[in-house]
CSV table of C-alpha atoms and ligand atoms in Angstrom, one decimal:
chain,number,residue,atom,x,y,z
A,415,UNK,CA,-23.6,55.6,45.5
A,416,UNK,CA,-23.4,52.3,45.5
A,417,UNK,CA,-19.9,50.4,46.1
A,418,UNK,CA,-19.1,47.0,45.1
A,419,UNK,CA,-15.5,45.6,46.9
A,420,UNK,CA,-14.6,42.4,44.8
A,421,UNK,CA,-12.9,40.0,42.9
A,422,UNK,CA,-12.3,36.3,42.5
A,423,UNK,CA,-9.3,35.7,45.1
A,424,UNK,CA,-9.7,35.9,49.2
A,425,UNK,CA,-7.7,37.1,51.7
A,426,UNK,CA,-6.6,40.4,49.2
A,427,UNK,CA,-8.3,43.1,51.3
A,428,UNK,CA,-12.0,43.0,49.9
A,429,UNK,CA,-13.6,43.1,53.3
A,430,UNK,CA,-10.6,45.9,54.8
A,431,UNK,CA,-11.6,48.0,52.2
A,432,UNK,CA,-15.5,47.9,52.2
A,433,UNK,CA,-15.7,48.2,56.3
A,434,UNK,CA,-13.0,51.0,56.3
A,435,UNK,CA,-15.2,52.6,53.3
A,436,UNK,CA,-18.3,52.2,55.3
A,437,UNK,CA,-17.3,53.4,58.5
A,438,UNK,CA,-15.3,56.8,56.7
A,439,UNK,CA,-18.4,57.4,54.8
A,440,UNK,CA,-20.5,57.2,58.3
A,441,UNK,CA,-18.0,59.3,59.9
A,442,UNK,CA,-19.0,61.9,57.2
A,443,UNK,CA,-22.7,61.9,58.2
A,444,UNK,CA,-23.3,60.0,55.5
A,445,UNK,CA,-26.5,56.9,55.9
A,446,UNK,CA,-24.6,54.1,55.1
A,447,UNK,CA,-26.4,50.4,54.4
A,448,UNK,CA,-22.8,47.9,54.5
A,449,UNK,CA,-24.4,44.4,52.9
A,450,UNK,CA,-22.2,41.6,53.8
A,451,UNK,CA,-22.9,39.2,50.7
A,452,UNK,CA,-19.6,36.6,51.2
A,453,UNK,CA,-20.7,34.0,53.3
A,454,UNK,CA,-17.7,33.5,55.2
A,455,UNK,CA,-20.0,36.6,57.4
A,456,UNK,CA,-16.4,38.8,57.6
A,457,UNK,CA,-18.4,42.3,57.2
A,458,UNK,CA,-20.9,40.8,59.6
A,459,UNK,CA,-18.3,39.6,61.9
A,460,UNK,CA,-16.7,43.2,61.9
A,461,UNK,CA,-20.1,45.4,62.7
A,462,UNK,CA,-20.5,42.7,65.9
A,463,UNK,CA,-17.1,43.3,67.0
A,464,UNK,CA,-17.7,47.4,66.5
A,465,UNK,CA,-21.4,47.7,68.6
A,466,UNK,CA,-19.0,46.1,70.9
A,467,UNK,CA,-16.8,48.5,71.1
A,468,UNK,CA,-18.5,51.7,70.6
A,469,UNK,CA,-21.2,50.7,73.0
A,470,UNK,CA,-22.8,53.8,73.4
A,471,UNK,CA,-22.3,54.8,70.2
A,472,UNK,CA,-23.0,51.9,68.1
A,473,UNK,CA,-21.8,51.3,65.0
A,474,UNK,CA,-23.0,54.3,62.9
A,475,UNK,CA,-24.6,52.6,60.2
A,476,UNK,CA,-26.4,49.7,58.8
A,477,UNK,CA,-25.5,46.2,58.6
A,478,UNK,CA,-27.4,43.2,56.7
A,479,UNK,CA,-26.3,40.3,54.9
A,480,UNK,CA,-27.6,39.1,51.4
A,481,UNK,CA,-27.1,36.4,48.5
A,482,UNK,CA,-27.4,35.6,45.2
A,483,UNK,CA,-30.2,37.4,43.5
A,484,UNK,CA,-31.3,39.1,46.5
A,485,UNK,CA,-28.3,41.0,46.2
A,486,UNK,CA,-29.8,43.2,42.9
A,487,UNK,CA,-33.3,42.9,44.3
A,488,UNK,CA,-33.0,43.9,48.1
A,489,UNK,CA,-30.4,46.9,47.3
A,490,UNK,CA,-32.1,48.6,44.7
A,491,UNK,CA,-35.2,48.8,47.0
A,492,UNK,CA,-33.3,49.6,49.6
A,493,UNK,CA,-30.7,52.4,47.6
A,494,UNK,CA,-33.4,55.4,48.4
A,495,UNK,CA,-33.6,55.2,51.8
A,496,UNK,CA,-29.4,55.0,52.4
A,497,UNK,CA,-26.9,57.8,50.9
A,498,UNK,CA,-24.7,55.0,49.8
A,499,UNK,CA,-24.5,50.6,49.9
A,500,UNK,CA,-21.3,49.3,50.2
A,501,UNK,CA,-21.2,45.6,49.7
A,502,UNK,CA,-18.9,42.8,50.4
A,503,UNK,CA,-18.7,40.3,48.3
A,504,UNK,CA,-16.9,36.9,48.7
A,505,UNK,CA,-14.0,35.7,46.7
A,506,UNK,CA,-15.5,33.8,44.0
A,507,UNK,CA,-17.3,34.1,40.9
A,508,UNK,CA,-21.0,34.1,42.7
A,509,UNK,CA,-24.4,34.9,41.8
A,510,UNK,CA,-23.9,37.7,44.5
A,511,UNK,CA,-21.4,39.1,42.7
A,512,UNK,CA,-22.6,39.3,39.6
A,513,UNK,CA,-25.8,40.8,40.9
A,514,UNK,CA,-23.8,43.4,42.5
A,515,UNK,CA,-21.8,44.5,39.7
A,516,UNK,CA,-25.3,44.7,37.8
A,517,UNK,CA,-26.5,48.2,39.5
A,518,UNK,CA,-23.1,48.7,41.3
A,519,UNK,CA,-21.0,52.7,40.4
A,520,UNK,CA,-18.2,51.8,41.2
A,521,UNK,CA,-16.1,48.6,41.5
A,522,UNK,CA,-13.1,48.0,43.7
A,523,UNK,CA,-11.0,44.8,43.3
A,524,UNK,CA,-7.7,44.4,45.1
A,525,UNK,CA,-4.9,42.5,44.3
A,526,UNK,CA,-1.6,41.8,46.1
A,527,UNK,CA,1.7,42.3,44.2
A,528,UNK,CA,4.4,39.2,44.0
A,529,UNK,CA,1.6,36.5,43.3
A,530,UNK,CA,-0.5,34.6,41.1
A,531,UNK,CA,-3.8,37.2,42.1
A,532,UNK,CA,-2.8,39.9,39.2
A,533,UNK,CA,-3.5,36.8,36.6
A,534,UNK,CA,-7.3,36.6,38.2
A,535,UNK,CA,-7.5,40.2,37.6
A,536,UNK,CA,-8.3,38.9,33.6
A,537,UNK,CA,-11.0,36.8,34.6
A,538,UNK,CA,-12.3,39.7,36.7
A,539,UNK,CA,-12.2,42.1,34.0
A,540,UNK,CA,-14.3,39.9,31.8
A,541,UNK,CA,-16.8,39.8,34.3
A,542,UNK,CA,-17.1,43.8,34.2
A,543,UNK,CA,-17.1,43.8,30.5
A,544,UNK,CA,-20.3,41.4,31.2
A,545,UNK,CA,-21.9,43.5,33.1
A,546,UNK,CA,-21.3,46.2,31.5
A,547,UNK,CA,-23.6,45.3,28.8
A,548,UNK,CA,-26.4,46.5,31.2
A,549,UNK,CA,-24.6,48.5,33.5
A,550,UNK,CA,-22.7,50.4,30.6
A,551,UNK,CA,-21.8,53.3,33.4
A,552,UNK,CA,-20.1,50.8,35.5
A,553,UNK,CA,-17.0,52.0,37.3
A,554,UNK,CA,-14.2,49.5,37.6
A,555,UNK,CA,-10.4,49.7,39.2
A,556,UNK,CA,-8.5,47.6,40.7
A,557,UNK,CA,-5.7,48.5,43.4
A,558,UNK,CA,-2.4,47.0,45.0
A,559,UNK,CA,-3.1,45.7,48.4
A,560,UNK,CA,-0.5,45.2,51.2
A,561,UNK,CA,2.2,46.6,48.6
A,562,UNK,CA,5.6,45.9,49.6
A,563,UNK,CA,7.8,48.2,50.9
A,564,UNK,CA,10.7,47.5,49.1
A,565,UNK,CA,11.7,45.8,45.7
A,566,UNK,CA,9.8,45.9,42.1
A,567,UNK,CA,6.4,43.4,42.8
A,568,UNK,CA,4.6,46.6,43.1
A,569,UNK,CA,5.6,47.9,39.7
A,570,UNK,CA,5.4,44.3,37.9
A,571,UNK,CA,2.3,43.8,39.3
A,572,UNK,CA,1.4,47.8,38.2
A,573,UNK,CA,2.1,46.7,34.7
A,574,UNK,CA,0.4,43.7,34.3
A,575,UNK,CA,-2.4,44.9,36.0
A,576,UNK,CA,-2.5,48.1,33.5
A,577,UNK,CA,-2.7,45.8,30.6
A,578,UNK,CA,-5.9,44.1,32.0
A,579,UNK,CA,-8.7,44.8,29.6
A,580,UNK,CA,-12.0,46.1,31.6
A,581,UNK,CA,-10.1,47.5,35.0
A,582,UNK,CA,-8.3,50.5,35.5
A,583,UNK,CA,-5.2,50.1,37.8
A,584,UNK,CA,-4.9,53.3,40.2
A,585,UNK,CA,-2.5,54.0,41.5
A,586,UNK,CA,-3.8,54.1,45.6
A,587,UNK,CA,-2.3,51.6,47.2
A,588,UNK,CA,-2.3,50.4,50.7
A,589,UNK,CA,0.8,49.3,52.5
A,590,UNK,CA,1.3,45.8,54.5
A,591,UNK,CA,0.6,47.5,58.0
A,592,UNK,CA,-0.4,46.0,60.9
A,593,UNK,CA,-2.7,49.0,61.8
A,594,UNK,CA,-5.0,48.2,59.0
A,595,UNK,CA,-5.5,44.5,61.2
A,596,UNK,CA,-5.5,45.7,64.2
A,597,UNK,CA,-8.3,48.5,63.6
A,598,UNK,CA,-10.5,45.5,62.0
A,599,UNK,CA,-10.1,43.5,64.8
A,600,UNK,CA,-11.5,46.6,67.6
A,601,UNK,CA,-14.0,46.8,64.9
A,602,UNK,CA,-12.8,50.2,63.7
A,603,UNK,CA,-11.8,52.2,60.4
A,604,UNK,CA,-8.1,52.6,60.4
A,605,UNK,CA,-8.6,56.4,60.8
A,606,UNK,CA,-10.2,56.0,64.2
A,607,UNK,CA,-7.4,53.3,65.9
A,608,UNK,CA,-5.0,54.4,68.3
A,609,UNK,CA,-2.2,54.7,68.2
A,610,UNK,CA,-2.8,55.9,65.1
A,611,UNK,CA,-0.5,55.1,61.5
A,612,UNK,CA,-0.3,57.9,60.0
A,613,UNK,CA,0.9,56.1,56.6
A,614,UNK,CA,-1.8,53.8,56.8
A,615,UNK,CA,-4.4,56.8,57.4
A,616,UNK,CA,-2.8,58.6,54.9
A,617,UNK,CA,-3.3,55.7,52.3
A,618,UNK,CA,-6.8,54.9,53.0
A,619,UNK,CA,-8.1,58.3,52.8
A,620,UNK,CA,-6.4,58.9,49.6
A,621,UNK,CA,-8.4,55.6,48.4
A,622,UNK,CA,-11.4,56.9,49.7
A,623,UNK,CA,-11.6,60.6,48.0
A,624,UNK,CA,-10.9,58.4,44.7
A,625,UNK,CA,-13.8,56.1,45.0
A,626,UNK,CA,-16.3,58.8,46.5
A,627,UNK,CA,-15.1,62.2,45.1
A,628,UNK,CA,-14.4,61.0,41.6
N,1434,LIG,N1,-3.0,46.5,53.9
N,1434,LIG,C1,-3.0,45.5,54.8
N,1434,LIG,N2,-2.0,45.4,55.7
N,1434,LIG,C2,-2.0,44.4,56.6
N,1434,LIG,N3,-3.0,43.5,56.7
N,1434,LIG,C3,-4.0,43.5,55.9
N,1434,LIG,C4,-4.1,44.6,54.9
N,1434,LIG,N4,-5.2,44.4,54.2
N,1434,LIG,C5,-5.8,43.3,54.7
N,1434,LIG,N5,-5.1,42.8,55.7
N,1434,LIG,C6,-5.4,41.6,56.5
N,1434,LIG,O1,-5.4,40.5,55.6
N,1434,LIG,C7,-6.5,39.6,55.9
N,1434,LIG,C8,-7.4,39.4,54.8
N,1434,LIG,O2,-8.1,40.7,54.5
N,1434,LIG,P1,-9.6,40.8,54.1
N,1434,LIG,O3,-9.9,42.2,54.0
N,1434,LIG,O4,-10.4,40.0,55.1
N,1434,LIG,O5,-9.6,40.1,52.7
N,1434,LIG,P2,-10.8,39.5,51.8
N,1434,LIG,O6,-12.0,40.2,52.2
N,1434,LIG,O7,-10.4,39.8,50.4
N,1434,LIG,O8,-10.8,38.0,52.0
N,1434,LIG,C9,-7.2,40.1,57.2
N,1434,LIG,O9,-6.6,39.5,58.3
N,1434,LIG,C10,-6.8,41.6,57.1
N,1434,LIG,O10,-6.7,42.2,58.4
N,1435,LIG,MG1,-13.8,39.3,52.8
Protein backbone atom coordinates (compact mmCIF):
# COMPACT_ATOMS: atom_id res chain seq x y z
CA UNK A 1 0.00 0.00 0.00
CA UNK A 2 1.12 3.08 -0.58
CA UNK A 3 0.58 6.05 2.10
CA UNK A 4 0.71 9.64 1.37
CA UNK A 5 0.93 11.97 4.93
CA UNK A 6 -0.02 15.57 3.67
CA UNK A 7 -1.54 18.69 3.37
CA UNK A 8 -0.70 22.40 2.79
CA UNK A 9 0.07 23.58 6.57
CA UNK A 10 3.51 22.56 8.62
CA UNK A 11 4.02 21.77 11.99
CA UNK A 12 0.35 19.69 12.06
CA UNK A 13 1.83 16.26 12.57
CA UNK A 14 2.54 15.13 8.77
CA UNK A 15 5.98 13.76 9.57
CA UNK A 16 4.65 12.15 13.43
CA UNK A 17 2.34 10.32 11.65
CA UNK A 18 4.22 8.99 8.51
CA UNK A 19 7.54 7.86 10.83
CA UNK A 20 5.21 6.37 13.54
CA UNK A 21 3.26 4.58 10.48
CA UNK A 22 6.50 3.40 9.06
CA UNK A 23 8.15 2.14 11.95
CA UNK A 24 4.50 0.13 13.32
CA UNK A 25 4.25 -1.30 9.82
CA UNK A 26 8.19 -2.49 10.22
CA UNK A 27 7.45 -3.71 13.60
CA UNK A 28 4.83 -5.96 11.79
CA UNK A 29 7.43 -7.60 9.52
CA UNK A 30 6.29 -5.70 7.01
CA UNK A 31 9.26 -4.16 4.05
CA UNK A 32 8.70 -0.76 4.43
CA UNK A 33 10.41 2.01 1.85
CA UNK A 34 9.66 5.65 4.12
CA UNK A 35 10.40 8.48 1.21
CA UNK A 36 11.05 11.71 2.84
CA UNK A 37 9.81 14.22 -0.10
CA UNK A 38 9.61 17.77 2.24
CA UNK A 39 12.75 19.30 1.95
CA UNK A 40 12.99 20.53 5.29
CA UNK A 41 14.70 16.49 5.45
CA UNK A 42 12.31 15.88 8.87
CA UNK A 43 11.71 11.98 7.86
CA UNK A 44 15.33 11.88 6.97
CA UNK A 45 16.38 13.60 10.15
CA UNK A 46 14.25 10.97 12.20
CA UNK A 47 15.77 7.50 10.42
CA UNK A 48 19.43 9.21 11.39
CA UNK A 49 18.54 9.84 14.81
CA UNK A 50 16.87 5.96 14.97
CA UNK A 51 20.21 3.91 13.39
CA UNK A 52 21.45 5.87 16.20
CA UNK A 53 19.69 4.51 18.63
CA UNK A 54 18.96 1.11 17.72
CA UNK A 55 22.56 0.51 16.74
CA UNK A 56 22.43 -3.04 16.43
CA UNK A 57 19.32 -3.21 15.14
CA UNK A 58 19.11 -0.43 12.74
CA UNK A 59 16.28 1.10 11.76
CA UNK A 60 14.06 -1.70 10.25
CA UNK A 61 13.31 -0.33 7.11
CA UNK A 62 14.11 1.85 4.20
CA UNK A 63 14.83 5.42 4.03
CA UNK A 64 15.31 7.69 0.72
CA UNK A 65 14.41 11.09 -0.08
CA UNK A 66 12.66 12.31 -3.39
CA UNK A 67 11.16 15.42 -5.32
CA UNK A 68 8.97 16.66 -7.61
CA UNK A 69 8.31 14.26 -10.36
CA UNK A 70 10.67 11.70 -9.13
CA UNK A 71 8.24 11.22 -6.54
CA UNK A 72 5.56 9.26 -9.17
CA UNK A 73 8.46 7.91 -11.17
CA UNK A 74 10.94 6.45 -8.47
CA UNK A 75 7.99 4.87 -6.25
CA UNK A 76 6.10 3.21 -8.71
CA UNK A 77 9.40 1.39 -9.71
CA UNK A 78 10.20 0.93 -6.53
CA UNK A 79 6.31 -0.27 -5.07
CA UNK A 80 7.23 -4.15 -6.04
CA UNK A 81 10.02 -4.68 -4.29
CA UNK A 82 8.57 -2.98 -0.65
CA UNK A 83 5.14 -4.26 1.09
CA UNK A 84 4.20 -0.64 1.53
CA UNK A 85 5.83 3.34 0.78
CA UNK A 86 4.98 5.73 3.14
CA UNK A 87 5.90 9.18 2.06
CA UNK A 88 6.34 12.54 3.64
CA UNK A 89 5.54 15.24 2.07
CA UNK A 90 6.19 18.89 2.94
CA UNK A 91 3.63 21.51 3.84
CA UNK A 92 2.84 23.11 0.63
CA UNK A 93 1.23 22.69 -2.50
CA UNK A 94 4.43 20.96 -4.36
CA UNK A 95 5.02 19.03 -7.41
CA UNK A 96 5.91 16.23 -4.77
CA UNK A 97 2.81 16.31 -3.56
CA UNK A 98 0.83 16.20 -6.33
CA UNK A 99 2.91 13.31 -7.69
CA UNK A 100 2.23 11.46 -4.67
CA UNK A 101 -1.30 11.75 -4.45
CA UNK A 102 -1.22 10.60 -8.18
CA UNK A 103 -0.63 6.62 -7.41
CA UNK A 104 -0.99 7.14 -3.58
CA UNK A 105 -4.16 4.54 -1.60
CA UNK A 106 -4.56 6.33 0.92
CA UNK A 107 -4.15 9.94 1.97
CA UNK A 108 -3.72 11.25 5.51
CA UNK A 109 -3.83 15.09 6.18
CA UNK A 110 -3.89 16.38 9.71
CA UNK A 111 -5.15 19.35 11.01
CA UNK A 112 -5.15 20.94 14.50
CA UNK A 113 -8.40 22.12 16.10
CA UNK A 114 -8.72 26.00 17.43
CA UNK A 115 -6.99 27.51 14.19
CA UNK A 116 -7.01 28.75 10.84
CA UNK A 117 -5.54 24.90 9.43
CA UNK A 118 -9.29 23.42 9.08
CA UNK A 119 -9.91 26.42 6.42
CA UNK A 120 -6.73 24.84 4.27
CA UNK A 121 -8.40 21.53 4.59
CA UNK A 122 -10.73 23.12 1.34
CA UNK A 123 -7.85 23.78 -0.65
CA UNK A 124 -6.60 20.37 0.20
CA UNK A 125 -9.71 18.71 -0.75
CA UNK A 126 -9.65 20.26 -4.16
CA UNK A 127 -6.38 18.92 -4.74
CA UNK A 128 -7.73 15.18 -4.12
CA UNK A 129 -10.68 15.90 -6.25
CA UNK A 130 -7.75 16.69 -8.88
CA UNK A 131 -6.23 13.86 -8.58
CA UNK A 132 -8.74 11.85 -8.43
CA UNK A 133 -9.45 12.30 -11.99
CA UNK A 134 -6.63 9.69 -12.54
CA UNK A 135 -6.43 8.21 -9.35
CA UNK A 136 -10.31 7.65 -9.12
CA UNK A 137 -9.60 4.97 -6.18
CA UNK A 138 -7.79 7.45 -4.12
CA UNK A 139 -8.33 7.27 -0.42
CA UNK A 140 -8.58 10.55 1.41
CA UNK A 141 -9.19 11.54 5.33
CA UNK A 142 -8.19 13.97 7.29
CA UNK A 143 -7.72 13.71 11.16
CA UNK A 144 -7.45 16.11 14.43
CA UNK A 145 -3.96 16.43 15.49
CA UNK A 146 -2.81 17.40 19.13
CA UNK A 147 -6.74 17.62 19.96
CA UNK A 148 -7.28 19.36 23.09
CA UNK A 149 -8.21 17.94 26.12
CA UNK A 150 -10.83 20.00 27.13
CA UNK A 151 -13.40 22.56 25.58
CA UNK A 152 -15.28 22.40 22.04
CA UNK A 153 -12.24 23.16 19.18
CA UNK A 154 -12.25 19.55 18.67
CA UNK A 155 -15.90 19.38 17.75
CA UNK A 156 -15.89 22.82 15.78
CA UNK A 157 -13.13 21.89 14.07
CA UNK A 158 -15.01 18.02 13.58
CA UNK A 159 -17.73 19.97 11.91
CA UNK A 160 -16.13 22.03 9.64
CA UNK A 161 -13.89 19.59 8.69
CA UNK A 162 -16.97 17.06 7.85
CA UNK A 163 -18.37 19.65 5.56
CA UNK A 164 -15.07 19.67 3.49
CA UNK A 165 -15.84 18.38 0.07
CA UNK A 166 -13.11 15.61 -1.12
CA UNK A 167 -11.90 14.41 2.66
CA UNK A 168 -13.46 12.30 5.02
CA UNK A 169 -12.97 13.46 8.76
CA UNK A 170 -12.39 10.24 11.02
CA UNK A 171 -12.74 10.33 13.83
CA UNK A 172 -8.94 9.06 15.19
CA UNK A 173 -7.46 11.62 16.76
CA UNK A 174 -4.23 12.05 18.55
CA UNK A 175 -3.97 13.97 21.76
CA UNK A 176 -1.36 16.95 22.54
CA UNK A 177 1.16 14.50 24.41
CA UNK A 178 4.53 14.93 25.03
CA UNK A 179 5.34 11.21 24.35
CA UNK A 180 4.45 11.56 20.74
CA UNK A 181 7.76 14.36 20.81
CA UNK A 182 9.74 12.67 22.84
CA UNK A 183 9.60 9.15 20.87
CA UNK A 184 10.49 11.30 17.62
CA UNK A 185 13.24 12.78 19.02
CA UNK A 186 14.98 8.92 20.31
CA UNK A 187 14.00 8.20 16.79
CA UNK A 188 11.28 5.89 17.82
CA UNK A 189 7.37 5.02 17.11
CA UNK A 190 5.51 6.09 20.10
CA UNK A 191 4.61 2.36 20.79
CA UNK A 192 8.27 1.55 21.45
CA UNK A 193 9.27 4.71 24.05
CA UNK A 194 9.59 4.27 27.49
CA UNK A 195 8.03 5.14 29.74
CA UNK A 196 5.38 4.31 27.72
CA UNK A 197 1.74 6.60 27.27
CA UNK A 198 -0.53 4.39 27.19
CA UNK A 199 -3.16 7.05 25.73
CA UNK A 200 -0.87 8.08 23.19
CA UNK A 201 -0.29 4.25 22.20
CA UNK A 202 -3.69 3.67 22.42
CA UNK A 203 -4.42 6.61 19.84
CA UNK A 204 -1.85 5.85 17.37
CA UNK A 205 -2.59 2.29 16.96
CA UNK A 206 -6.27 2.97 16.62
CA UNK A 207 -4.97 5.40 13.54
CA UNK A 208 -2.97 2.81 12.27
CA UNK A 209 -5.60 -0.26 11.91
CA UNK A 210 -7.73 2.54 10.09
CA UNK A 211 -5.23 3.43 7.50
CA UNK A 212 -3.81 -0.22 6.97
CA UNK A 213 -6.85 -2.60 7.89
CA UNK A 214 -9.47 -0.65 6.14
N1 LIG B 1 0.09 14.72 18.95
C1 LIG B 1 1.16 15.44 19.26
N2 LIG B 1 1.43 15.78 20.54
C2 LIG B 1 2.51 16.53 20.85
N3 LIG B 1 3.40 16.99 19.94
C3 LIG B 1 3.19 16.69 18.66
C4 LIG B 1 2.08 15.90 18.23
N4 LIG B 1 2.14 15.76 16.89
C5 LIG B 1 3.24 16.43 16.48
N5 LIG B 1 3.87 17.00 17.54
C6 LIG B 1 5.09 17.82 17.50
O1 LIG B 1 4.80 18.97 16.70
C7 LIG B 1 5.90 19.30 15.89
C8 LIG B 1 5.48 19.28 14.42
O2 LIG B 1 5.12 17.94 14.07
P1 LIG B 1 5.55 17.32 12.67
O3 LIG B 1 5.06 15.92 12.66
O4 LIG B 1 6.99 17.55 12.39
O5 LIG B 1 4.65 18.23 11.70
P2 LIG B 1 4.73 18.44 10.10
O6 LIG B 1 5.43 17.26 9.52
O7 LIG B 1 3.30 18.53 9.69
O8 LIG B 1 5.45 19.73 9.88
C9 LIG B 1 7.00 18.30 16.21
O9 LIG B 1 7.83 18.87 17.19
C10 LIG B 1 6.23 17.12 16.79
O10 LIG B 1 7.01 16.36 17.71
MG1 LIG C 1 7.04 17.24 8.27
Amino acid sequence: MILVCGGIKGGVGKSTIATNMTVMRANQGMDVLLVDADDQGTASDFTAVRNETLVEQGAGYTSIKLYGAAVRSEVLRMAKKYDDVVIDVGGRDTAGQRAALSMANVYVVPFLPGSFDVWTLESVGKLVEEARAFNENLQAVCIINRADAKGSDNSDAAAIAKDTPGLEFVDAPLGNRKAFRSAASNGLAVTEFKPSDSKAIAEIKKLYKLLFDA
